[in-house]
Coordinates of N, CA and C in Angstrom, one line a residue:
Chain Y
E1 N -72.8 -53.1 -24.4 CA -73.1 -53.0 -25.8 C -73.8 -51.6 -26.1
V2 N -73.3 -51.0 -27.2 CA -73.9 -49.7 -27.6 C -75.2 -50.0 -28.2
Q3 N -76.2 -49.3 -27.7 CA -77.6 -49.6 -28.2 C -78.4 -48.3 -28.2
L4 N -79.3 -48.2 -29.3 CA -80.2 -47.1 -29.4 C -81.6 -47.8 -29.6
V5 N -82.6 -47.4 -28.8 CA -83.9 -48.0 -28.9 C -84.9 -46.8 -29.1
E6 N -85.6 -46.8 -30.2 CA -86.6 -45.8 -30.5 C -88.0 -46.3 -30.0
S7 N -88.8 -45.3 -29.7 CA -90.2 -45.6 -29.3 C -91.1 -44.4 -29.7
G8 N -92.4 -44.6 -29.6 CA -93.3 -43.5 -29.8 C -94.0 -43.4 -31.2
G9 N -93.6 -44.3 -32.1 CA -94.2 -44.3 -33.4 C -95.7 -44.7 -33.4
G10 N -96.4 -44.4 -34.4 CA -97.8 -44.8 -34.5 C -98.5 -44.2 -35.6
L11 N -99.8 -44.3 -35.5 CA -100.7 -43.7 -36.6 C -101.2 -42.3 -36.1
V12 N -101.1 -41.3 -37.0 CA -101.5 -40.0 -36.6 C -102.2 -39.4 -37.9
Q13 N -103.2 -38.5 -37.6 CA -103.9 -37.9 -38.8 C -103.0 -36.7 -39.3
P14 N -103.2 -36.4 -40.6 CA -102.6 -35.3 -41.2 C -102.9 -34.0 -40.4
G15 N -101.9 -33.2 -40.1 CA -102.0 -32.0 -39.3 C -101.8 -32.3 -37.8
G16 N -101.7 -33.5 -37.5 CA -101.5 -33.9 -36.1 C -100.0 -33.8 -35.6
S17 N -99.8 -34.2 -34.4 CA -98.5 -34.2 -33.7 C -98.1 -35.5 -33.2
L18 N -96.8 -35.7 -33.1 CA -96.3 -37.0 -32.5 C -94.9 -36.7 -32.0
R19 N -94.5 -37.4 -30.9 CA -93.2 -37.3 -30.4 C -92.6 -38.6 -30.4
V20 N -91.4 -38.8 -31.0 CA -90.7 -40.0 -31.0 C -89.5 -39.9 -30.2
S21 N -89.1 -40.9 -29.5 CA -88.0 -40.8 -28.5 C -87.0 -41.9 -28.8
C22 N -85.8 -41.8 -28.3 CA -84.7 -42.7 -28.4 C -83.9 -42.8 -27.1
E23 N -83.8 -44.0 -26.6 CA -83.1 -44.3 -25.4 C -81.7 -44.9 -25.7
A24 N -80.7 -44.2 -25.2 CA -79.3 -44.7 -25.5 C -78.7 -45.4 -24.3
S25 N -77.9 -46.4 -24.6 CA -77.2 -47.2 -23.5 C -75.9 -47.7 -24.1
G26 N -75.0 -48.0 -23.2 CA -73.7 -48.6 -23.5 C -72.6 -47.7 -23.9
F27 N -72.9 -46.4 -23.9 CA -71.9 -45.4 -24.2 C -72.2 -44.1 -23.4
T28 N -71.2 -43.1 -23.4 CA -71.4 -41.9 -22.7 C -72.2 -40.9 -23.7
F29 N -73.5 -41.0 -23.5 CA -74.4 -40.3 -24.4 C -74.1 -38.8 -24.5
S30 N -73.7 -38.2 -23.4 CA -73.6 -36.7 -23.4 C -72.4 -36.2 -24.2
T31 N -71.5 -37.2 -24.7 CA -70.4 -36.7 -25.5 C -70.5 -36.9 -27.0
Y32 N -71.7 -37.4 -27.4 CA -72.0 -37.6 -28.8 C -73.1 -36.8 -29.4
A33 N -72.8 -36.3 -30.6 CA -73.9 -35.7 -31.4 C -74.8 -36.8 -31.9
M34 N -76.1 -36.4 -32.2 CA -77.1 -37.4 -32.6 C -77.9 -36.9 -33.8
N35 N -78.4 -37.8 -34.5 CA -79.2 -37.4 -35.7 C -80.5 -38.3 -35.7
W36 N -81.5 -37.7 -36.4 CA -82.7 -38.5 -36.8 C -82.6 -38.7 -38.4
V37 N -82.8 -39.9 -38.8 CA -82.8 -40.2 -40.3 C -84.1 -41.0 -40.5
R38 N -84.8 -40.7 -41.6 CA -86.0 -41.5 -41.9 C -86.0 -42.2 -43.2
Q39 N -86.9 -43.1 -43.3 CA -87.0 -43.9 -44.6 C -88.4 -44.2 -44.8
A40 N -89.0 -43.6 -45.9 CA -90.3 -43.8 -46.3 C -90.4 -45.3 -46.8
P41 N -91.6 -45.9 -46.7 CA -91.8 -47.3 -47.2 C -91.3 -47.5 -48.6
G42 N -90.3 -48.4 -48.8 CA -89.8 -48.7 -50.1 C -88.9 -47.7 -50.7
K43 N -88.5 -46.7 -49.9 CA -87.7 -45.6 -50.4 C -86.3 -45.5 -49.8
G44 N -85.5 -44.5 -50.1 CA -84.2 -44.4 -49.6 C -84.2 -43.6 -48.3
L45 N -82.9 -43.4 -47.8 CA -82.7 -42.7 -46.6 C -82.7 -41.2 -46.7
E46 N -83.3 -40.6 -45.7 CA -83.4 -39.1 -45.8 C -83.0 -38.6 -44.4
W47 N -81.9 -37.8 -44.3 CA -81.5 -37.1 -43.1 C -82.6 -36.1 -42.7
V48 N -82.9 -36.1 -41.4 CA -84.0 -35.2 -40.9 C -83.4 -34.1 -40.0
S49 N -82.6 -34.5 -39.0 CA -82.2 -33.5 -38.0 C -81.0 -33.9 -37.2
Y50 N -80.2 -32.9 -36.8 CA -79.0 -33.1 -36.0 C -79.0 -32.3 -34.8
I51 N -78.4 -32.8 -33.7 CA -78.2 -32.0 -32.5 C -76.8 -32.3 -31.9
S52 N -76.1 -31.3 -31.5 CA -74.8 -31.5 -31.0 C -74.9 -32.1 -29.6
S53 N -73.7 -32.5 -29.0 CA -73.7 -33.2 -27.7 C -74.3 -32.3 -26.6
S54 N -74.1 -31.0 -26.7 CA -74.5 -30.1 -25.6 C -75.8 -29.4 -26.0
S55 N -76.4 -29.7 -27.1 CA -77.6 -29.1 -27.6 C -77.4 -27.6 -28.1
S56 N -76.2 -27.2 -28.3 CA -75.9 -25.9 -28.7 C -76.1 -25.6 -30.2
T57 N -76.1 -26.7 -30.9 CA -76.3 -26.6 -32.4 C -77.3 -27.6 -32.8
M58 N -78.2 -27.2 -33.7 CA -79.3 -28.0 -34.2 C -79.4 -27.7 -35.7
Y59 N -79.6 -28.7 -36.5 CA -79.9 -28.5 -38.0 C -81.1 -29.3 -38.3
Y60 N -81.8 -28.8 -39.4 CA -82.9 -29.5 -39.9 C -82.9 -29.6 -41.4
A61 N -83.5 -30.7 -41.9 CA -83.7 -30.7 -43.4 C -84.8 -29.7 -43.7
A62 N -84.7 -29.2 -44.9 CA -85.7 -28.2 -45.4 C -87.1 -28.7 -45.3
S63 N -87.3 -30.0 -45.6 CA -88.6 -30.6 -45.6 C -89.3 -30.6 -44.2
V64 N -88.5 -30.5 -43.2 CA -89.2 -30.5 -41.8 C -89.0 -29.3 -41.0
K65 N -88.2 -28.3 -41.5 CA -87.8 -27.1 -40.8 C -89.1 -26.3 -40.4
G66 N -89.2 -25.9 -39.2 CA -90.4 -25.2 -38.7 C -91.5 -26.1 -38.2
R67 N -91.4 -27.4 -38.5 CA -92.4 -28.3 -38.0 C -91.9 -29.3 -37.0
F68 N -90.6 -29.7 -37.1 CA -90.0 -30.6 -36.3 C -89.0 -29.9 -35.3
T69 N -88.9 -30.5 -34.1 CA -88.0 -30.0 -33.1 C -87.2 -31.1 -32.5
I70 N -85.9 -31.1 -32.6 CA -85.0 -32.1 -32.0 C -84.6 -31.6 -30.6
S71 N -84.5 -32.5 -29.7 CA -84.0 -32.2 -28.3 C -83.4 -33.4 -27.7
R72 N -82.7 -33.2 -26.6 CA -82.0 -34.3 -25.9 C -82.0 -34.0 -24.4
D73 N -81.9 -35.0 -23.6 CA -81.8 -34.9 -22.2 C -80.6 -35.8 -21.8
N74 N -79.4 -35.2 -21.6 CA -78.2 -36.0 -21.3 C -78.3 -36.7 -20.0
A75 N -79.0 -36.2 -19.1 CA -79.2 -36.8 -17.7 C -80.0 -38.1 -17.9
K76 N -80.8 -38.2 -18.9 CA -81.7 -39.4 -19.0 C -81.2 -40.2 -20.2
N77 N -80.1 -39.8 -20.9 CA -79.6 -40.5 -22.0 C -80.7 -40.7 -23.1
S78 N -81.4 -39.6 -23.4 CA -82.5 -39.7 -24.3 C -82.5 -38.6 -25.3
L79 N -83.0 -39.0 -26.5 CA -83.1 -38.1 -27.7 C -84.6 -38.1 -28.1
S80 N -85.1 -36.9 -28.5 CA -86.5 -36.8 -28.9 C -86.6 -36.0 -30.2
L81 N -87.7 -36.3 -30.9 CA -88.1 -35.5 -32.1 C -89.6 -35.2 -31.9
Q82 N -89.9 -34.0 -31.7 CA -91.3 -33.5 -31.7 C -91.7 -33.1 -33.1
M83 N -92.8 -33.8 -33.6 CA -93.2 -33.6 -35.0 C -94.6 -33.0 -35.0
N84 N -94.7 -31.8 -35.5 CA -96.0 -31.1 -35.6 C -96.4 -30.9 -37.1
S85 N -97.7 -30.6 -37.3 CA -98.2 -30.3 -38.6 C -97.8 -31.5 -39.6
L86 N -98.0 -32.7 -39.1 CA -97.6 -33.8 -39.9 C -98.3 -34.0 -41.2
R87 N -97.6 -34.4 -42.2 CA -98.1 -34.6 -43.6 C -98.0 -36.0 -44.0
D88 N -98.8 -36.4 -45.0 CA -98.7 -37.8 -45.5 C -97.2 -38.2 -45.8
E89 N -96.5 -37.2 -46.4 CA -95.1 -37.5 -46.8 C -94.1 -37.7 -45.7
D90 N -94.6 -37.5 -44.4 CA -93.8 -37.7 -43.3 C -93.8 -39.2 -42.8
T91 N -94.7 -40.0 -43.5 CA -94.8 -41.4 -43.2 C -93.5 -42.1 -43.5
A92 N -92.9 -42.7 -42.4 CA -91.6 -43.3 -42.6 C -91.2 -44.0 -41.3
V93 N -90.1 -44.8 -41.4 CA -89.4 -45.4 -40.3 C -88.4 -44.3 -39.8
Y94 N -88.4 -43.9 -38.6 CA -87.5 -42.9 -38.1 C -86.4 -43.6 -37.2
Y95 N -85.2 -43.4 -37.7 CA -84.0 -44.0 -37.0 C -83.3 -42.9 -36.2
C96 N -82.9 -43.3 -35.0 CA -82.1 -42.6 -34.1 C -80.6 -43.0 -34.4
V97 N -79.7 -42.1 -34.7 CA -78.4 -42.4 -35.2 C -77.3 -41.6 -34.4
R98 N -76.3 -42.3 -33.9 CA -75.2 -41.7 -33.3 C -74.2 -41.2 -34.3
V99 N -73.6 -40.0 -34.0 CA -72.6 -39.4 -34.9 C -71.3 -39.4 -34.3
T100 N -70.3 -39.9 -35.0 CA -68.9 -39.8 -34.4 C -68.0 -39.1 -35.4
H101 N -66.9 -38.5 -34.9 CA -65.9 -37.8 -35.8 C -66.6 -36.9 -36.7
G102 N -67.7 -36.2 -36.3 CA -68.3 -35.2 -37.1 C -69.3 -35.6 -38.1
S103 N -69.1 -36.8 -38.7 CA -69.9 -37.2 -39.8 C -70.3 -38.6 -40.0
R104 N -69.6 -39.5 -39.2 CA -69.9 -40.9 -39.3 C -71.2 -41.3 -38.5
F105 N -72.1 -41.9 -39.2 CA -73.3 -42.4 -38.6 C -73.0 -43.8 -38.2
D106 N -72.4 -44.0 -37.0 CA -71.8 -45.3 -36.7 C -72.7 -46.3 -36.0
T107 N -73.8 -45.8 -35.4 CA -74.7 -46.7 -34.6 C -76.1 -46.2 -34.9
W108 N -77.0 -47.2 -35.3 CA -78.4 -46.9 -35.7 C -79.3 -47.7 -34.8
G109 N -80.4 -47.1 -34.4 CA -81.5 -47.9 -33.7 C -82.2 -48.8 -34.7
Q110 N -83.2 -49.5 -34.2 CA -84.0 -50.4 -35.1 C -85.1 -49.6 -35.8
G111 N -85.4 -48.4 -35.4 CA -86.4 -47.6 -36.0 C -87.7 -47.7 -35.4
T112 N -88.5 -46.6 -35.6 CA -89.9 -46.6 -35.2 C -90.8 -46.1 -36.3
L113 N -91.9 -46.7 -36.6 CA -92.7 -46.4 -37.8 C -93.7 -45.3 -37.4
V114 N -93.7 -44.2 -38.2 CA -94.7 -43.2 -38.0 C -95.5 -43.2 -39.3
T115 N -96.8 -43.3 -39.1 CA -97.8 -43.4 -40.3 C -98.7 -42.2 -40.2
V116 N -98.7 -41.3 -41.2 CA -99.6 -40.2 -41.2 C -100.7 -40.5 -42.2
S117 N -101.9 -40.6 -41.7 CA -103.0 -41.0 -42.6 C -104.3 -40.7 -42.0
S118 N -105.3 -40.4 -42.8 CA -106.6 -40.2 -42.3 C -107.5 -41.4 -42.3
Chain M
Q1 N -84.8 -31.3 -51.1 CA -83.4 -31.7 -50.6 C -82.7 -32.4 -51.7
S2 N -81.5 -31.9 -52.0 CA -80.7 -32.6 -53.1 C -80.3 -34.0 -52.7
L3 N -80.2 -34.8 -53.7 CA -79.7 -36.2 -53.5 C -78.4 -36.3 -54.3
L4 N -77.6 -37.1 -53.7 CA -76.4 -37.6 -54.5 C -76.9 -38.6 -55.5
T5 N -76.3 -38.8 -56.6 CA -76.8 -39.6 -57.7 C -76.1 -41.0 -57.6
Q6 N -76.9 -42.0 -57.5 CA -76.4 -43.4 -57.5 C -77.2 -44.2 -58.6
P7 N -76.6 -45.2 -59.2 CA -77.5 -46.1 -60.0 C -78.5 -46.8 -59.2
P8 N -79.7 -47.0 -59.6 CA -80.7 -47.7 -58.8 C -80.4 -49.1 -58.6
S9 N -79.7 -49.8 -59.5 CA -79.4 -51.2 -59.3 C -78.0 -51.5 -59.8
A10 N -77.5 -52.7 -59.3 CA -76.2 -53.2 -59.7 C -76.3 -54.7 -59.5
S11 N -75.6 -55.5 -60.3 CA -75.6 -56.9 -60.1 C -74.3 -57.6 -60.4
G12 N -74.1 -58.8 -59.9 CA -72.9 -59.5 -60.3 C -73.1 -61.0 -59.8
T13 N -72.2 -61.8 -60.3 CA -72.2 -63.2 -59.9 C -71.2 -63.4 -58.7
P14 N -71.4 -64.5 -58.0 CA -70.5 -64.8 -56.9 C -69.0 -64.8 -57.3
G15 N -68.2 -64.1 -56.6 CA -66.8 -64.0 -56.9 C -66.4 -62.8 -57.7
Q16 N -67.4 -62.2 -58.4 CA -67.1 -61.0 -59.2 C -66.8 -59.8 -58.4
R17 N -66.3 -58.8 -59.1 CA -66.1 -57.4 -58.5 C -67.1 -56.5 -59.1
V18 N -67.8 -55.7 -58.2 CA -68.8 -54.7 -58.7 C -68.4 -53.4 -58.1
T19 N -68.8 -52.3 -58.8 CA -68.6 -51.0 -58.3 C -69.9 -50.2 -58.3
I20 N -70.1 -49.4 -57.4 CA -71.3 -48.5 -57.3 C -70.8 -47.1 -57.2
S21 N -71.3 -46.2 -58.1 CA -70.9 -44.9 -58.2 C -71.8 -43.9 -57.4
C22 N -71.3 -42.8 -57.0 CA -72.0 -41.8 -56.3 C -71.5 -40.4 -56.8
S23 N -72.4 -39.7 -57.4 CA -72.0 -38.4 -58.0 C -72.7 -37.2 -57.2
G24 N -71.9 -36.2 -57.0 CA -72.4 -35.0 -56.3 C -71.9 -33.7 -56.9
S25 N -71.7 -32.8 -56.0 CA -71.3 -31.4 -56.5 C -70.1 -30.9 -55.7
R26 N -69.7 -29.6 -56.0 CA -68.6 -29.0 -55.3 C -69.0 -28.7 -53.9
F27 N -70.3 -28.6 -53.6 CA -70.8 -28.3 -52.3 C -70.8 -29.5 -51.3
D28 N -70.9 -30.7 -51.9 CA -71.0 -31.9 -51.0 C -69.7 -32.8 -51.1
I29 N -69.7 -33.7 -52.1 CA -68.6 -34.6 -52.2 C -67.3 -33.8 -52.5
G30 N -67.4 -32.7 -53.3 CA -66.3 -32.0 -53.7 C -65.5 -31.3 -52.5
T31 N -66.2 -31.2 -51.4 CA -65.6 -30.5 -50.2 C -65.5 -31.4 -49.0
N32 N -66.3 -32.5 -48.9 CA -66.4 -33.3 -47.7 C -66.2 -34.7 -48.0
T33 N -65.9 -35.5 -46.9 CA -65.6 -36.9 -47.0 C -66.9 -37.7 -47.2
V34 N -66.8 -38.8 -47.8 CA -68.0 -39.6 -48.1 C -68.0 -40.9 -47.3
N35 N -69.2 -41.2 -46.8 CA -69.4 -42.5 -46.1 C -70.4 -43.3 -46.9
W36 N -70.3 -44.6 -46.7 CA -71.2 -45.6 -47.3 C -71.9 -46.4 -46.3
Y37 N -73.1 -46.8 -46.5 CA -73.9 -47.5 -45.6 C -74.5 -48.7 -46.3
Q38 N -74.6 -49.9 -45.6 CA -75.2 -51.1 -46.2 C -76.4 -51.4 -45.4
Q39 N -77.5 -51.6 -46.1 CA -78.8 -51.9 -45.5 C -79.3 -53.3 -46.0
L40 N -79.1 -54.3 -45.2 CA -79.6 -55.6 -45.5 C -81.1 -55.6 -45.4
P41 N -81.8 -56.5 -46.1 CA -83.2 -56.6 -46.1 C -83.8 -56.6 -44.7
G42 N -84.7 -55.7 -44.4 CA -85.4 -55.7 -43.2 C -84.7 -55.3 -42.0
T43 N -83.5 -54.7 -42.2 CA -82.7 -54.2 -41.0 C -82.3 -52.8 -41.2
A44 N -81.8 -52.2 -40.1 CA -81.3 -50.8 -40.1 C -80.0 -50.7 -40.9
P45 N -79.7 -49.6 -41.4 CA -78.4 -49.4 -42.1 C -77.2 -49.6 -41.2
K46 N -76.1 -49.9 -41.8 CA -74.9 -50.1 -41.0 C -73.7 -49.3 -41.7
L47 N -72.9 -48.7 -41.0 CA -71.7 -48.0 -41.5 C -70.8 -49.0 -42.2
L48 N -70.5 -48.8 -43.5 CA -69.6 -49.7 -44.2 C -68.2 -49.1 -44.5
I49 N -68.2 -47.9 -44.9 CA -67.0 -47.1 -45.3 C -67.1 -45.7 -44.7
Y50 N -66.1 -45.2 -44.1 CA -66.1 -43.8 -43.7 C -64.9 -43.1 -44.2
S51 N -65.0 -41.8 -44.2 CA -63.8 -40.9 -44.7 C -63.3 -41.4 -46.0
N52 N -64.2 -41.6 -46.9 CA -63.9 -42.0 -48.3 C -63.5 -43.5 -48.5
N53 N -62.6 -43.9 -47.7 CA -61.9 -45.2 -47.9 C -61.5 -46.0 -46.7
Q54 N -62.1 -45.7 -45.6 CA -61.7 -46.4 -44.3 C -62.8 -47.4 -43.9
R55 N -62.4 -48.5 -43.4 CA -63.4 -49.5 -43.0 C -63.5 -49.6 -41.5
P56 N -64.7 -49.6 -41.0 CA -64.8 -49.8 -39.5 C -64.4 -51.2 -39.2
S57 N -64.0 -51.4 -37.9 CA -63.7 -52.7 -37.5 C -64.8 -53.7 -37.8
G58 N -64.4 -54.9 -38.3 CA -65.3 -55.9 -38.6 C -65.8 -55.9 -40.1
V59 N -65.6 -54.9 -40.8 CA -66.0 -54.9 -42.2 C -64.9 -55.5 -43.0
P60 N -65.2 -56.5 -43.8 CA -64.2 -57.3 -44.6 C -63.5 -56.3 -45.6
D61 N -62.2 -56.7 -45.9 CA -61.4 -55.8 -46.8 C -61.9 -56.1 -48.3
R62 N -62.9 -56.9 -48.5 CA -63.5 -57.0 -49.8 C -64.2 -55.7 -50.2
F63 N -64.5 -54.9 -49.2 CA -65.2 -53.6 -49.4 C -64.2 -52.5 -49.4
S64 N -64.2 -51.7 -50.4 CA -63.3 -50.5 -50.5 C -64.0 -49.3 -51.1
G65 N -63.5 -48.1 -50.7 CA -64.1 -46.9 -51.2 C -63.0 -46.0 -51.8
S66 N -63.5 -45.1 -52.6 CA -62.6 -44.1 -53.2 C -63.4 -42.9 -53.5
K67 N -62.6 -41.8 -53.7 CA -63.2 -40.5 -54.0 C -62.3 -39.7 -55.0
S68 N -62.9 -39.1 -56.0 CA -62.2 -38.2 -56.9 C -63.0 -37.1 -57.3
G69 N -62.6 -35.9 -57.0 CA -63.4 -34.7 -57.3 C -64.8 -34.7 -56.7
T70 N -65.8 -34.7 -57.5 CA -67.2 -34.7 -57.0 C -67.9 -36.0 -57.1
S71 N -67.1 -37.1 -57.2 CA -67.6 -38.4 -57.3 C -66.9 -39.4 -56.3
A72 N -67.7 -40.4 -55.9 CA -67.1 -41.4 -55.1 C -67.6 -42.8 -55.6
S73 N -66.8 -43.8 -55.2 CA -67.2 -45.2 -55.6 C -67.0 -46.2 -54.5
L74 N -67.9 -47.2 -54.5 CA -67.8 -48.3 -53.5 C -67.5 -49.5 -54.4
A75 N -66.5 -50.3 -54.1 CA -66.1 -51.5 -54.8 C -66.3 -52.7 -53.8
I76 N -66.9 -53.7 -54.4 CA -67.0 -55.0 -53.6 C -66.4 -56.1 -54.4
S77 N -65.4 -56.7 -53.9 CA -64.7 -57.8 -54.6 C -65.1 -59.1 -54.0
G78 N -64.9 -60.2 -54.7 CA -65.2 -61.5 -54.2 C -66.7 -61.6 -53.8
L79 N -67.6 -61.1 -54.6 CA -69.0 -61.0 -54.3 C -69.6 -62.2 -53.7
Q80 N -70.4 -62.0 -52.6 CA -71.0 -63.2 -51.9 C -72.5 -62.9 -51.9
S81 N -73.3 -64.0 -51.7 CA -74.7 -63.9 -51.7 C -75.2 -63.0 -50.6
D82 N -74.5 -63.0 -49.5 CA -75.1 -62.2 -48.4 C -74.6 -60.7 -48.5
D83 N -74.0 -60.4 -49.7 CA -73.8 -58.9 -49.9 C -75.0 -58.3 -50.6
E84 N -76.0 -59.1 -50.9 CA -77.3 -58.5 -51.4 C -77.9 -57.6 -50.4
A85 N -78.0 -56.3 -50.8 CA -78.4 -55.3 -49.9 C -78.6 -54.0 -50.7
D86 N -79.1 -53.0 -50.0 CA -79.1 -51.6 -50.5 C -77.9 -50.9 -50.0
Y87 N -77.2 -50.1 -50.9 CA -76.0 -49.4 -50.5 C -76.3 -47.9 -50.7
Y88 N -75.9 -47.1 -49.7 CA -76.1 -45.7 -49.8 C -74.8 -44.9 -49.6
C89 N -74.6 -43.9 -50.4 CA -73.5 -43.0 -50.1 C -74.1 -41.8 -49.3
A90 N -73.3 -41.0 -48.6 CA -73.7 -39.9 -47.9 C -72.6 -38.9 -47.6
T91 N -72.9 -37.7 -47.5 CA -71.9 -36.7 -47.1 C -72.6 -35.4 -46.6
W92 N -71.8 -34.5 -46.1 CA -72.3 -33.2 -45.6 C -72.4 -32.3 -46.8
D93 N -73.5 -31.5 -46.9 CA -73.7 -30.5 -47.9 C -73.5 -29.1 -47.4
D94 N -72.5 -28.4 -47.8 CA -72.2 -27.0 -47.2 C -73.3 -26.0 -47.6
S95 N -74.0 -26.2 -48.7 CA -75.0 -25.3 -49.2 C -76.3 -25.5 -48.4
L96 N -76.6 -26.7 -48.0 CA -77.8 -27.0 -47.3 C -77.6 -27.0 -45.8
N97 N -76.4 -27.0 -45.3 CA -76.1 -27.2 -43.9 C -76.8 -28.4 -43.3
G98 N -76.6 -29.5 -44.0 CA -77.1 -30.8 -43.6 C -76.5 -31.9 -44.4
W99 N -76.9 -33.1 -44.0 CA -76.4 -34.3 -44.7 C -77.3 -34.7 -45.9
V100 N -76.7 -35.2 -46.9 CA -77.4 -35.7 -48.1 C -77.0 -37.2 -48.3
F101 N -78.0 -37.9 -48.7 CA -77.8 -39.3 -49.1 C -78.0 -39.5 -50.6
G102 N -77.3 -40.5 -51.1 CA -77.7 -41.0 -52.4 C -79.0 -41.7 -52.4
G103 N -79.6 -41.9 -53.6 CA -80.9 -42.5 -53.7 C -80.8 -44.0 -53.3
G104 N -79.6 -44.6 -53.3 CA -79.5 -46.0 -52.9 C -79.3 -46.9 -54.2
T105 N -78.5 -47.9 -54.0 CA -78.3 -48.9 -55.1 C -78.6 -50.2 -54.6
K106 N -79.5 -50.9 -55.2 CA -79.9 -52.3 -54.8 C -79.0 -53.3 -55.5
L107 N -78.2 -54.0 -54.8 CA -77.2 -54.9 -55.3 C -77.8 -56.3 -55.3
T108 N -77.8 -56.9 -56.5 CA -78.3 -58.3 -56.6 C -77.2 -59.2 -56.9
V109 N -77.1 -60.3 -56.2 CA -76.1 -61.3 -56.5 C -76.8 -62.5 -57.3
L110 N -76.4 -62.6 -58.6 CA -77.1 -63.5 -59.5 C -76.8 -65.0 -59.2

């Protein structure tokens, strides 16, 4: 079964840092691009960041560029998002998402909640 | 970050057909294919329609998608109570070098 399991969410103060991770199973992780997508409480979906299968290409939403860093370890079937200089508006559920055929977000994890608050 | 434009809500009675629109620009929908996602209450989103009008395996043919110019639409026929969910359109934006989502449409089955 194709599965994505996020971890690492929690409460962090404004200006702080947090690293969320995603463990993939049930497919050949190294052949798929991956994304992070977030959803603030009661709000819609917002794409955050993309990484290609080989880590050669990364993209970021303007709202997180310069503060967030996406990375992956194909040997460990894992995806990470390092979040620095966190702001109140970064509070959201962060979803790990598999990308197929260039643009289809075909598999989503259950999400991990990040709360930025003093 | 630009959003694609969707109506915030839609509704219909069981058995009816409803459509949800998604409006963009020449940089996003006008140039790239559109995908639709369904998010049932309390769950993660699920891919519903890809490449404008294709259904993943397991998605009933009651769901259909279309695209024309800088707009796209999702149609749901034979509405059922468990279709109550939030629906999002999404596509790649050439000007932003990233994906953009619509604001989401909450579908209520009356």
